PDB file of C-alpha atoms in Angstrom:
ATOM      1  CA  MET A  69     128.337 106.788 116.044  1.00  0.00           C
ATOM      2  CA  GLU A  70     126.921 106.531 112.922  1.00  0.00           C
ATOM      3  CA  LYS A  71     122.665 106.410 112.766  1.00  0.00           C
ATOM      4  CA  GLU A  72     120.991 103.066 111.533  1.00  0.00           C
ATOM      5  CA  LYS A  73     119.105 103.558 108.574  1.00  0.00           C
ATOM      6  CA  LYS A  74     115.673 103.135 108.715  1.00  0.00           C
ATOM      7  CA  GLY A  75     115.737 101.668 105.138  1.00  0.00           C
ATOM      8  CA  PHE A  76     113.503  99.285 102.560  1.00  0.00           C
ATOM      9  CA  PHE A  77     115.384  96.827 103.444  1.00  0.00           C
ATOM     10  CA  GLU A  78     116.269  97.336 107.168  1.00  0.00           C
ATOM     11  CA  ALA A  79     112.618  96.460 107.180  1.00  0.00           C
ATOM     12  CA  VAL A  80     113.969  93.004 108.108  1.00  0.00           C
ATOM     13  CA  ARG A  81     115.165  93.765 111.340  1.00  0.00           C
ATOM     14  CA  LEU A  82     112.533  94.015 113.121  1.00  0.00           C
ATOM     15  CA  GLY A  83     111.340  90.875 113.862  1.00  0.00           C
ATOM     16  CA  LYS A  84     112.042  87.099 113.594  1.00  0.00           C
ATOM     17  CA  ASN A  85     113.903  85.689 110.654  1.00  0.00           C
ATOM     18  CA  HIS A  86     115.051  81.973 111.270  1.00  0.00           C
ATOM     19  CA  PRO A  87     114.742  80.179 108.007  1.00  0.00           C
ATOM     20  CA  ALA A  88     112.342  78.275 109.293  1.00  0.00           C
ATOM     21  CA  SER A  89     109.769  81.507 109.307  1.00  0.00           C
ATOM     22  CA  TYR A  90     110.573  81.967 105.657  1.00  0.00           C
ATOM     23  CA  LEU A  91     109.427  77.947 104.859  1.00  0.00           C
ATOM     24  CA  PHE A  92     106.334  78.517 107.002  1.00  0.00           C
ATOM     25  CA  VAL A  93     105.596  82.082 105.333  1.00  0.00           C
ATOM     26  CA  PHE A  94     105.749  80.683 102.216  1.00  0.00           C
ATOM     27  CA  LEU A  95     103.609  77.385 102.933  1.00  0.00           C
ATOM     28  CA  ALA A  96     101.236  79.366 104.047  1.00  0.00           C
ATOM     29  CA  VAL A  97     101.018  81.918 100.533  1.00  0.00           C
ATOM     30  CA  VAL A  98     100.843  78.328  99.054  1.00  0.00           C
ATOM     31  CA  LEU A  99      97.454  77.236 101.574  1.00  0.00           C
ATOM     32  CA  GLY A 100      95.901  80.836 101.261  1.00  0.00           C
ATOM     33  CA  TYR A 101      95.971  80.080  97.550  1.00  0.00           C
ATOM     34  CA  VAL A 102      94.872  76.609  96.894  1.00  0.00           C
ATOM     35  CA  ILE A 103      91.956  77.523  99.313  1.00  0.00           C
ATOM     36  CA  GLY A 104      91.075  80.869  96.971  1.00  0.00           C
ATOM     37  CA  GLN A 105      90.981  78.803  93.938  1.00  0.00           C
ATOM     38  CA  LEU A 106      89.220  76.193  95.735  1.00  0.00           C
ATOM     39  CA  PRO A 107      85.816  78.012  94.137  1.00  0.00           C
ATOM     40  CA  LEU A 108      87.020  78.587  90.788  1.00  0.00           C
ATOM     41  CA  THR A 109      87.983  74.238  90.657  1.00  0.00           C
ATOM     42  CA  LEU A 110      84.319  72.703  92.362  1.00  0.00           C
ATOM     43  CA  VAL A 111      83.068  75.277  89.449  1.00  0.00           C
ATOM     44  CA  ILE A 112      84.577  74.221  87.035  1.00  0.00           C
ATOM     45  CA  LEU A 113      83.783  70.784  88.137  1.00  0.00           C
ATOM     46  CA  GLN A 114      80.642  70.860  88.134  1.00  0.00           C
ATOM     47  CA  ARG A 115      79.741  72.221  84.732  1.00  0.00           C
ATOM     48  CA  SER A 116      81.933  69.352  83.340  1.00  0.00           C
ATOM     49  CA  LEU A 117      80.570  66.703  85.406  1.00  0.00           C
ATOM     50  CA  GLY A 118      76.944  68.052  84.077  1.00  0.00           C
ATOM     51  CA  ASN A 119      77.333  69.286  80.554  1.00  0.00           C
ATOM     52  CA  GLU A 120      77.602  65.471  78.735  1.00  0.00           C
ATOM     53  CA  GLU A 121      79.170  67.015  75.480  1.00  0.00           C
ATOM     54  CA  LEU A 122      81.383  68.967  77.395  1.00  0.00           C
ATOM     55  CA  ASP A 123      85.388  67.797  76.596  1.00  0.00           C
ATOM     56  CA  SER A 124      87.279  68.490  80.006  1.00  0.00           C
ATOM     57  CA  SER A 125      90.430  67.840  78.664  1.00  0.00           C
ATOM     58  CA  ASP A 126      90.167  69.677  74.974  1.00  0.00           C
ATOM     59  CA  ALA A 127      88.648  72.451  77.507  1.00  0.00           C
ATOM     60  CA  MET A 128      90.961  73.348  79.767  1.00  0.00           C
ATOM     61  CA  ILE A 129      93.510  73.481  76.748  1.00  0.00           C
ATOM     62  CA  HIS A 130      91.732  76.060  75.068  1.00  0.00           C
ATOM     63  CA  LEU A 131      91.324  77.794  78.908  1.00  0.00           C
ATOM     64  CA  SER A 132      94.712  77.273  78.612  1.00  0.00           C
ATOM     65  CA  GLU A 133      95.292  79.213  75.348  1.00  0.00           C
ATOM     66  CA  THR A 134      92.511  81.457  75.596  1.00  0.00           C
ATOM     67  CA  GLY A 135      91.909  82.538  79.261  1.00  0.00           C
ATOM     68  CA  ASP A 136      88.552  82.305  78.045  1.00  0.00           C
ATOM     69  CA  PHE A 137      85.980  81.012  80.657  1.00  0.00           C
ATOM     70  CA  SER A 138      82.912  81.269  78.647  1.00  0.00           C
ATOM     71  CA  ILE A 139      84.232  77.142  77.360  1.00  0.00           C
ATOM     72  CA  PHE A 140      82.125  76.265  80.871  1.00  0.00           C
ATOM     73  CA  GLY A 141      79.164  78.472  80.280  1.00  0.00           C
ATOM     74  CA  LEU A 142      80.766  80.721  83.229  1.00  0.00           C
ATOM     75  CA  ASP A 143      80.418  84.786  82.995  1.00  0.00           C
ATOM     76  CA  PRO A 144      82.848  87.213  82.336  1.00  0.00           C
ATOM     77  CA  ASN A 145      83.087  89.091  85.855  1.00  0.00           C
ATOM     78  CA  PHE A 146      81.925  85.686  87.750  1.00  0.00           C
ATOM     79  CA  SER A 147      84.975  83.545  86.352  1.00  0.00           C
ATOM     80  CA  LEU A 148      87.279  86.845  86.552  1.00  0.00           C
ATOM     81  CA  PHE A 149      85.998  86.581  90.367  1.00  0.00           C
ATOM     82  CA  LEU A 150      86.386  83.471  90.707  1.00  0.00           C
ATOM     83  CA  VAL A 151      90.029  84.252  89.647  1.00  0.00           C
ATOM     84  CA  LEU A 152      90.424  86.976  92.064  1.00  0.00           C
ATOM     85  CA  LEU A 153      90.055  84.381  95.397  1.00  0.00           C
ATOM     86  CA  SER A 154      92.672  83.576  94.411  1.00  0.00           C
ATOM     87  CA  PHE A 155      95.167  85.280  95.128  1.00  0.00           C
ATOM     88  CA  VAL A 156      93.173  87.050  97.853  1.00  0.00           C
ATOM     89  CA  GLY A 157      93.120  84.133  99.767  1.00  0.00           C
ATOM     90  CA  GLY A 158      97.231  84.214  99.590  1.00  0.00           C
ATOM     91  CA  LEU A 159      97.158  87.600 100.900  1.00  0.00           C
ATOM     92  CA  VAL A 160      95.490  86.862 103.818  1.00  0.00           C
ATOM     93  CA  MET A 161      97.670  83.724 104.881  1.00  0.00           C
ATOM     94  CA  LEU A 162     100.609  86.336 104.189  1.00  0.00           C
ATOM     95  CA  ILE A 163      99.270  89.295 106.492  1.00  0.00           C
ATOM     96  CA  LEU A 164      98.710  86.766 108.612  1.00  0.00           C
ATOM     97  CA  ALA A 165     101.474  84.677 108.194  1.00  0.00           C
ATOM     98  CA  VAL A 166     104.128  87.194 108.481  1.00  0.00           C
ATOM     99  CA  LYS A 167     102.769  88.785 111.902  1.00  0.00           C
ATOM    100  CA  VAL A 168     103.100  84.839 113.188  1.00  0.00           C
ATOM    101  CA  PHE A 169     106.263  83.705 112.011  1.00  0.00           C
ATOM    102  CA  HIS A 170     108.371  86.548 111.162  1.00  0.00           C
ATOM    103  CA  LYS A 171     106.933  89.132 114.379  1.00  0.00           C
ATOM    104  CA  ARG A 172     106.006  92.109 112.816  1.00  0.00           C
ATOM    105  CA  SER A 173     103.997  93.884 110.981  1.00  0.00           C
ATOM    106  CA  PRO A 174     102.277  93.203 108.242  1.00  0.00           C
ATOM    107  CA  LEU A 175     102.910  96.688 106.567  1.00  0.00           C
ATOM    108  CA  THR A 176     106.184  96.682 107.142  1.00  0.00           C
ATOM    109  CA  LEU A 177     106.184  95.156 104.492  1.00  0.00           C
ATOM    110  CA  ILE A 178     105.848  98.147 102.275  1.00  0.00           C
ATOM    111  CA  ASN A 179     108.046 100.496 103.882  1.00  0.00           C
ATOM    112  CA  TYR A 180     110.289 100.338 107.034  1.00  0.00           C
ATOM    113  CA  SER A 181     107.638 102.753 109.242  1.00  0.00           C
ATOM    114  CA  GLY A 182     104.473 100.389 108.627  1.00  0.00           C
ATOM    115  CA  ARG A 183     102.692 103.824 107.186  1.00  0.00           C
ATOM    116  CA  VAL A 184     100.640 103.522 103.682  1.00  0.00           C
ATOM    117  CA  ARG A 185     100.794 107.161 102.307  1.00  0.00           C
ATOM    118  CA  LEU A 186      98.625 107.358  99.757  1.00  0.00           C
ATOM    119  CA  GLY A 187      99.741 110.253  98.080  1.00  0.00           C
ATOM    120  CA  ARG A 188     102.339 107.872  96.380  1.00  0.00           C
ATOM    121  CA  VAL A 189     100.026 105.313  95.603  1.00  0.00           C
ATOM    122  CA  ALA A 190      97.229 107.253  94.033  1.00  0.00           C
ATOM    123  CA  PHE A 191     101.093 108.999  92.679  1.00  0.00           C
ATOM    124  CA  GLY A 192     101.679 105.206  90.760  1.00  0.00           C
ATOM    125  CA  PHE A 193      98.270 104.904  89.904  1.00  0.00           C
ATOM    126  CA  PHE A 194      97.423 108.195  87.951  1.00  0.00           C
ATOM    127  CA  VAL A 195     100.327 108.811  86.147  1.00  0.00           C
ATOM    128  CA  TRP A 196     100.234 105.442  85.020  1.00  0.00           C
ATOM    129  CA  ILE A 197      97.444 104.941  83.889  1.00  0.00           C
ATOM    130  CA  PHE A 198      97.691 108.639  82.541  1.00  0.00           C
ATOM    131  CA  LEU A 199     100.885 107.102  80.354  1.00  0.00           C
ATOM    132  CA  CYS A 200      98.674 104.171  79.124  1.00  0.00           C
ATOM    133  CA  PHE A 201      95.884 106.407  77.322  1.00  0.00           C
ATOM    134  CA  LEU A 202      98.525 108.654  76.004  1.00  0.00           C
ATOM    135  CA  VAL A 203      99.939 105.946  74.116  1.00  0.00           C
ATOM    136  CA  GLU A 204      96.804 103.975  73.346  1.00  0.00           C
ATOM    137  CA  ILE A 205      95.807 107.105  71.921  1.00  0.00           C
ATOM    138  CA  ILE A 206      98.801 107.209  69.444  1.00  0.00           C
ATOM    139  CA  PHE A 207      97.820 103.310  68.620  1.00  0.00           C
ATOM    140  CA  ILE A 208      94.109 104.431  67.963  1.00  0.00           C
ATOM    141  CA  PHE A 209      95.488 107.128  65.833  1.00  0.00           C
ATOM    142  CA  LEU A 210      97.772 105.566  63.811  1.00  0.00           C
ATOM    143  CA  ASP A 211      94.923 103.122  63.090  1.00  0.00           C
ATOM    144  CA  PRO A 212      92.190 102.726  64.640  1.00  0.00           C
ATOM    145  CA  THR A 213      90.740  99.475  63.402  1.00  0.00           C
ATOM    146  CA  PRO A 214      91.058  97.020  65.507  1.00  0.00           C
ATOM    147  CA  TYR A 215      89.458  98.943  68.710  1.00  0.00           C
ATOM    148  CA  GLU A 216      86.241  97.951  68.385  1.00  0.00           C
ATOM    149  CA  PHE A 217      83.741  99.495  71.718  1.00  0.00           C
ATOM    150  CA  THR A 218      81.636  96.451  73.690  1.00  0.00           C
ATOM    151  CA  PHE A 219      80.161  98.248  76.360  1.00  0.00           C
ATOM    152  CA  SER A 220      77.197  96.647  77.801  1.00  0.00           C
ATOM    153  CA  PHE A 221      75.666  99.360  80.956  1.00  0.00           C
ATOM    154  CA  THR A 222      75.018  96.436  83.539  1.00  0.00           C
ATOM    155  CA  PRO A 223      77.996  93.901  82.389  1.00  0.00           C
ATOM    156  CA  PHE A 224      80.082  97.064  82.470  1.00  0.00           C
ATOM    157  CA  ILE A 225      79.336  98.393  86.439  1.00  0.00           C
ATOM    158  CA  ILE A 226      79.343  94.723  87.797  1.00  0.00           C
ATOM    159  CA  LEU A 227      83.190  94.884  86.289  1.00  0.00           C
ATOM    160  CA  LEU A 228      83.620  98.253  87.489  1.00  0.00           C
ATOM    161  CA  LEU A 229      82.793  97.186  91.048  1.00  0.00           C
ATOM    162  CA  ILE A 230      85.012  94.567  91.097  1.00  0.00           C
ATOM    163  CA  ALA A 231      88.069  96.357  89.589  1.00  0.00           C
ATOM    164  CA  LEU A 232      87.335  98.131  92.316  1.00  0.00           C
ATOM    165  CA  LEU A 233      86.525  96.800  95.484  1.00  0.00           C
ATOM    166  CA  ILE A 234      88.422  93.144  94.526  1.00  0.00           C
ATOM    167  CA  LEU A 235      91.164  93.795  91.873  1.00  0.00           C
ATOM    168  CA  PRO A 236      93.512  96.199  93.709  1.00  0.00           C
ATOM    169  CA  LEU A 237      93.664  92.872  96.736  1.00  0.00           C
ATOM    170  CA  GLN A 238      94.975  90.970  93.676  1.00  0.00           C
ATOM    171  CA  THR A 239      97.785  93.221  91.882  1.00  0.00           C
ATOM    172  CA  SER A 240      98.683  93.857  96.506  1.00  0.00           C
ATOM    173  CA  PHE A 241      99.122  90.629  96.921  1.00  0.00           C
ATOM    174  CA  GLU A 242     101.588  89.716  94.138  1.00  0.00           C
ATOM    175  CA  GLU A 243     103.087  93.430  95.292  1.00  0.00           C
ATOM    176  CA  LEU A 244     103.593  92.229  98.992  1.00  0.00           C
ATOM    177  CA  PHE A 245     104.827  89.265  97.996  1.00  0.00           C
ATOM    178  CA  PHE A 246     106.630  89.537  95.466  1.00  0.00           C
ATOM    179  CA  ARG A 247     108.825  93.368  96.055  1.00  0.00           C
ATOM    180  CA  GLY A 248     107.866  92.940  99.996  1.00  0.00           C
ATOM    181  CA  TRP A 249     108.260  89.981 101.539  1.00  0.00           C
ATOM    182  CA  LEU A 250     110.662  88.155  98.809  1.00  0.00           C
ATOM    183  CA  MET A 251     113.122  91.417  98.443  1.00  0.00           C
ATOM    184  CA  GLN A 252     113.220  91.792 101.624  1.00  0.00           C
ATOM    185  CA  GLY A 253     113.867  88.300 102.341  1.00  0.00           C
ATOM    186  CA  PHE A 254     116.605  88.118  99.168  1.00  0.00           C
ATOM    187  CA  GLY A 255     117.635  91.409 101.359  1.00  0.00           C
ATOM    188  CA  TYR A 256     118.794  89.427 104.815  1.00  0.00           C
ATOM    189  CA  LEU A 257     119.935  86.415 102.505  1.00  0.00           C
ATOM    190  CA  PHE A 258     122.828  88.883 100.260  1.00  0.00           C
ATOM    191  CA  GLU A 259     123.115  91.906 101.926  1.00  0.00           C
ATOM    192  CA  ASN A 260     122.548  94.104  99.179  1.00  0.00           C
ATOM    193  CA  LYS A 261     120.207  95.547  96.515  1.00  0.00           C
ATOM    194  CA  LEU A 262     120.571  94.568  92.774  1.00  0.00           C
ATOM    195  CA  SER A 263     120.400  90.816  93.843  1.00  0.00           C
ATOM    196  CA  PRO A 264     117.193  90.541  95.300  1.00  0.00           C
ATOM    197  CA  LEU A 265     115.644  93.451  92.339  1.00  0.00           C
ATOM    198  CA  PHE A 266     116.764  90.402  89.531  1.00  0.00           C
ATOM    199  CA  ILE A 267     115.668  87.692  91.440  1.00  0.00           C
ATOM    200  CA  SER A 268     112.616  88.589  92.751  1.00  0.00           C
ATOM    201  CA  SER A 269     112.277  89.909  88.602  1.00  0.00           C
ATOM    202  CA  LEU A 270     113.106  86.414  87.569  1.00  0.00           C
ATOM    203  CA  LEU A 271     110.426  84.366  89.533  1.00  0.00           C
ATOM    204  CA  PHE A 272     107.880  87.173  88.489  1.00  0.00           C
ATOM    205  CA  ALA A 273     108.353  86.286  85.736  1.00  0.00           C
ATOM    206  CA  LEU A 274     108.519  82.827  85.823  1.00  0.00           C
ATOM    207  CA  ILE A 275     104.828  82.661  87.486  1.00  0.00           C
ATOM    208  CA  HIS A 276     103.051  84.656  85.350  1.00  0.00           C
ATOM    209  CA  SER A 277     104.865  82.458  82.471  1.00  0.00           C
ATOM    210  CA  ALA A 278     101.299  80.116  82.348  1.00  0.00           C
ATOM    211  CA  ASN A 279      98.846  83.210  81.462  1.00  0.00           C
ATOM    212  CA  PRO A 280      97.506  82.781  78.861  1.00  0.00           C
ATOM    213  CA  GLU A 281      98.973  85.707  76.334  1.00  0.00           C
ATOM    214  CA  VAL A 282     102.417  83.624  76.754  1.00  0.00           C
ATOM    215  CA  ALA A 283     100.276  80.619  74.827  1.00  0.00           C
ATOM    216  CA  LYS A 284      98.861  83.318  72.698  1.00  0.00           C
ATOM    217  CA  TYR A 285     101.838  85.612  72.059  1.00  0.00           C
ATOM    218  CA  GLY A 286     104.845  83.945  72.476  1.00  0.00           C
ATOM    219  CA  TYR A 287     107.083  82.542  75.288  1.00  0.00           C
ATOM    220  CA  LEU A 288     110.089  85.369  74.873  1.00  0.00           C
ATOM    221  CA  PRO A 289     108.449  87.947  73.586  1.00  0.00           C
ATOM    222  CA  MET A 290     105.575  87.998  77.110  1.00  0.00           C
ATOM    223  CA  MET A 291     108.144  86.749  78.927  1.00  0.00           C
ATOM    224  CA  SER A 292     110.456  89.855  77.952  1.00  0.00           C
ATOM    225  CA  TYR A 293     107.345  92.118  78.984  1.00  0.00           C
ATOM    226  CA  TYR A 294     106.462  90.083  82.115  1.00  0.00           C
ATOM    227  CA  LEU A 295     110.810  90.654  83.225  1.00  0.00           C
ATOM    228  CA  MET A 296     110.507  93.852  82.994  1.00  0.00           C
ATOM    229  CA  ALA A 297     107.674  94.817  83.895  1.00  0.00           C
ATOM    230  CA  GLY A 298     109.194  92.896  87.454  1.00  0.00           C
ATOM    231  CA  LEU A 299     112.437  95.019  86.418  1.00  0.00           C
ATOM    232  CA  PHE A 300     110.238  98.241  87.018  1.00  0.00           C
ATOM    233  CA  LEU A 301     108.531  97.662  89.255  1.00  0.00           C
ATOM    234  CA  ALA A 302     111.728  96.407  91.527  1.00  0.00           C
ATOM    235  CA  LEU A 303     113.517  99.448  90.645  1.00  0.00           C
ATOM    236  CA  ILE A 304     110.982 101.678  91.856  1.00  0.00           C
ATOM    237  CA  THR A 305     111.151 100.410  94.887  1.00  0.00           C
ATOM    238  CA  ILE A 306     114.403 100.272  95.868  1.00  0.00           C
ATOM    239  CA  LEU A 307     115.294 103.419  95.238  1.00  0.00           C
ATOM    240  CA  ASP A 308     111.171 105.063  96.451  1.00  0.00           C
ATOM    241  CA  GLU A 309     112.575 102.547 100.285  1.00  0.00           C
ATOM    242  CA  SER A 310     108.878 101.708  99.935  1.00  0.00           C
ATOM    243  CA  LEU A 311     105.938  99.438  98.049  1.00  0.00           C
ATOM    244  CA  GLU A 312     103.991 102.466  97.347  1.00  0.00           C
ATOM    245  CA  LEU A 313     104.435 103.240  94.103  1.00  0.00           C
ATOM    246  CA  ALA A 314     104.951  99.827  92.820  1.00  0.00           C
ATOM    247  CA  LEU A 315     101.381  99.285  94.532  1.00  0.00           C
ATOM    248  CA  GLY A 316      99.710 102.495  92.287  1.00  0.00           C
ATOM    249  CA  VAL A 317     101.236 101.529  89.164  1.00  0.00           C
ATOM    250  CA  HIS A 318     100.448  97.545  89.485  1.00  0.00           C
ATOM    251  CA  PHE A 319      96.670  98.803  90.514  1.00  0.00           C
ATOM    252  CA  ALA A 320      96.371 100.929  86.973  1.00  0.00           C
ATOM    253  CA  THR A 321      97.870  98.012  84.206  1.00  0.00           C
ATOM    254  CA  ASN A 322      95.265  95.501  86.003  1.00  0.00           C
ATOM    255  CA  PHE A 323      92.761  98.378  86.053  1.00  0.00           C
ATOM    256  CA  TYR A 324      93.089  99.760  83.081  1.00  0.00           C
ATOM    257  CA  SER A 325      93.394  95.801  80.965  1.00  0.00           C
ATOM    258  CA  ALA A 326      90.190  94.556  82.562  1.00  0.00           C
ATOM    259  CA  VAL A 327      88.311  97.609  82.208  1.00  0.00           C
ATOM    260  CA  PHE A 328      89.540 100.041  79.367  1.00  0.00           C
ATOM    261  CA  PHE A 329      91.404  97.504  77.539  1.00  0.00           C
ATOM    262  CA  SER A 330      91.138  93.936  76.683  1.00  0.00           C
ATOM    263  CA  TYR A 331      92.168  91.365  74.427  1.00  0.00           C
ATOM    264  CA  GLU A 332      92.103  88.018  72.821  1.00  0.00           C
ATOM    265  CA  GLY A 333      94.338  85.565  74.697  1.00  0.00           C
ATOM    266  CA  ALA A 334      94.197  88.066  77.858  1.00  0.00           C
ATOM    267  CA  ALA A 335      94.854  87.233  81.628  1.00  0.00           C
ATOM    268  CA  LEU A 336      91.711  88.953  82.863  1.00  0.00           C
ATOM    269  CA  GLN A 337      89.288  88.653  80.363  1.00  0.00           C
ATOM    270  CA  THR A 338      86.624  91.286  81.094  1.00  0.00           C
ATOM    271  CA  PRO A 339      83.454  92.698  79.334  1.00  0.00           C
ATOM    272  CA  ALA A 340      86.080  95.614  78.711  1.00  0.00           C
ATOM    273  CA  LEU A 341      84.494  99.311  77.689  1.00  0.00           C
ATOM    274  CA  PHE A 342      87.263  98.406  73.737  1.00  0.00           C
ATOM    275  CA  ARG A 343      88.167  95.559  72.684  1.00  0.00           C
ATOM    276  CA  SER A 344      91.054  94.733  70.664  1.00  0.00           C
ATOM    277  CA  THR A 345      90.193  92.417  66.851  1.00  0.00           C
ATOM    278  CA  GLU A 346      93.140  91.890  66.098  1.00  0.00           C
ATOM    279  CA  ASP A 347      96.172  90.239  67.835  1.00  0.00           C
ATOM    280  CA  VAL A 348      98.117  92.418  69.753  1.00  0.00           C
ATOM    281  CA  ASN A 349     101.974  92.874  68.059  1.00  0.00           C
ATOM    282  CA  ILE A 350     103.911  92.428  71.268  1.00  0.00           C
ATOM    283  CA  LEU A 351     106.777  94.022  70.370  1.00  0.00           C
ATOM    284  CA  ASN A 352     105.499  97.102  70.351  1.00  0.00           C
ATOM    285  CA  LEU A 353     103.571  96.501  74.018  1.00  0.00           C
ATOM    286  CA  ASN A 354     106.827  96.689  75.106  1.00  0.00           C
ATOM    287  CA  ILE A 355     108.630  99.110  73.175  1.00  0.00           C
ATOM    288  CA  ALA A 356     105.922 101.399  74.724  1.00  0.00           C
ATOM    289  CA  PHE A 357     106.717 100.067  78.247  1.00  0.00           C
ATOM    290  CA  VAL A 358     109.749 100.083  78.481  1.00  0.00           C
ATOM    291  CA  CYS A 359     109.113 104.675  76.854  1.00  0.00           C
ATOM    292  CA  ILE A 360     106.545 104.831  79.385  1.00  0.00           C
ATOM    293  CA  ALA A 361     108.433 103.176  82.342  1.00  0.00           C
ATOM    294  CA  ALA A 362     110.781 105.714  81.197  1.00  0.00           C
ATOM    295  CA  VAL A 363     108.781 108.770  82.173  1.00  0.00           C
ATOM    296  CA  PHE A 364     107.779 107.315  84.957  1.00  0.00           C
ATOM    297  CA  VAL A 365     111.457 106.999  86.303  1.00  0.00           C
ATOM    298  CA  TRP A 366     111.961 110.212  85.905  1.00  0.00           C
ATOM    299  CA  MET A 367     108.614 111.794  86.634  1.00  0.00           C
ATOM    300  CA  ALA A 368     109.948 109.756  90.494  1.00  0.00           C
ATOM    301  CA  ALA A 369     112.678 110.695  90.298  1.00  0.00           C
ATOM    302  CA  LYS A 370     111.640 114.542  90.595  1.00  0.00           C
ATOM    303  CA  LYS A 371     109.200 114.402  92.383  1.00  0.00           C
ATOM    304  CA  TYR A 372     110.845 112.255  95.397  1.00  0.00           C
ATOM    305  CA  HIS A 373     114.452 113.070  95.000  1.00  0.00           C
ATOM    306  CA  TRP A 374     115.660 109.851  94.177  1.00  0.00           C
ATOM    307  CA  ASN A 375     119.408 108.834  94.522  1.00  0.00           C
ATOM    308  CA  TYR A 376     120.660 106.351  91.764  1.00  0.00           C
ATOM    309  CA  ASN A 377     123.342 105.397  93.829  1.00  0.00           C
ATOM    310  CA  SER A 378     121.681 104.171  95.890  1.00  0.00           C
ATOM    311  CA  LEU A 379     120.921 100.980  94.144  1.00  0.00           C
ATOM    312  CA  PHE A 380     124.614  99.781  94.231  1.00  0.00           C
ATOM    313  CA  GLU A 381     124.412 100.091  99.114  1.00  0.00           C
ATOM    314  CA  ARG A 382     125.255  97.306 100.804  1.00  0.00           C
ATOM    315  CA  PHE A 383     123.930  97.002 103.752  1.00  0.00           C
ATOM    316  CA  SER A 384     125.159  94.558 106.636  1.00  0.00           C
ATOM    317  CA  ILE A 385     122.157  92.604 109.324  1.00  0.00           C
ATOM    318  CA  GLU A 386     122.858  90.356 111.189  1.00  0.00           C
ATOM    319  CA  LYS A 387     121.566  86.838 110.743  1.00  0.00           C
ATOM    320  CA  GLU A 388     119.992  84.390 113.114  1.00  0.00           C
TER     321      GLU A 388
END
């Protein structure tokens, strides 16, 4: 008798998969996200009503195009904290809803065993952030003028605390929701690995279409980046049969852009160490991303002995 596989997609067998359970989890996550967004909404409303000289509609347009909350008189670190709360709300509700409606451990969104191997998370984080630094050094060597050193001790320490304590909750929510819950759900529905890979990546890109980078640098260039990022994170999750590498990589990406290098129009406007004084070349960004993603996949495949043919495997999961 063939031994039952205990892979990433097979984790859905550990719980309930009635269509209603997926609907309830989705609604719970939306509710958690909205609740988490209330503090930011209330602060903006209070600042808008308390300033007669501020045109609320113009301010919101400015915010959507730049991601800069200073127009409401908000400190960058405080606004970052408020923005991240919506993801914290979504994460809390996702964890609770998976436990209540799917009747399984939320950790099985990471892998079948429900055990988090911190070594894999660390590998994803440190290798990815090293590759980002390597590419940035090359860019600085080619053209050092666009970079401005903006270090200020107190704001930077506060930023560092937020980035270490709260930012991983934001990136973990996106990974658990898109590459965890959604990919496993689509795997259950289609009984193959490629459909979840492409569908979850497309949804990941679309949900980021409201980011200020899109307004600043154009829909097609930025959506191409988000789609490639989604495909890459989904790919390493499927090949590794686990979400751990993607958790590390996603946190490294946002930590790097929040703490070390920021630029105009970035979704996370922070008092980073360096800030670009010129518009980012999105074509160069996309080319650099493809290069470091390819290097990362090669390194991880060597280390964890991936089988690329597993991408095309089909599986059967009994429907409820």
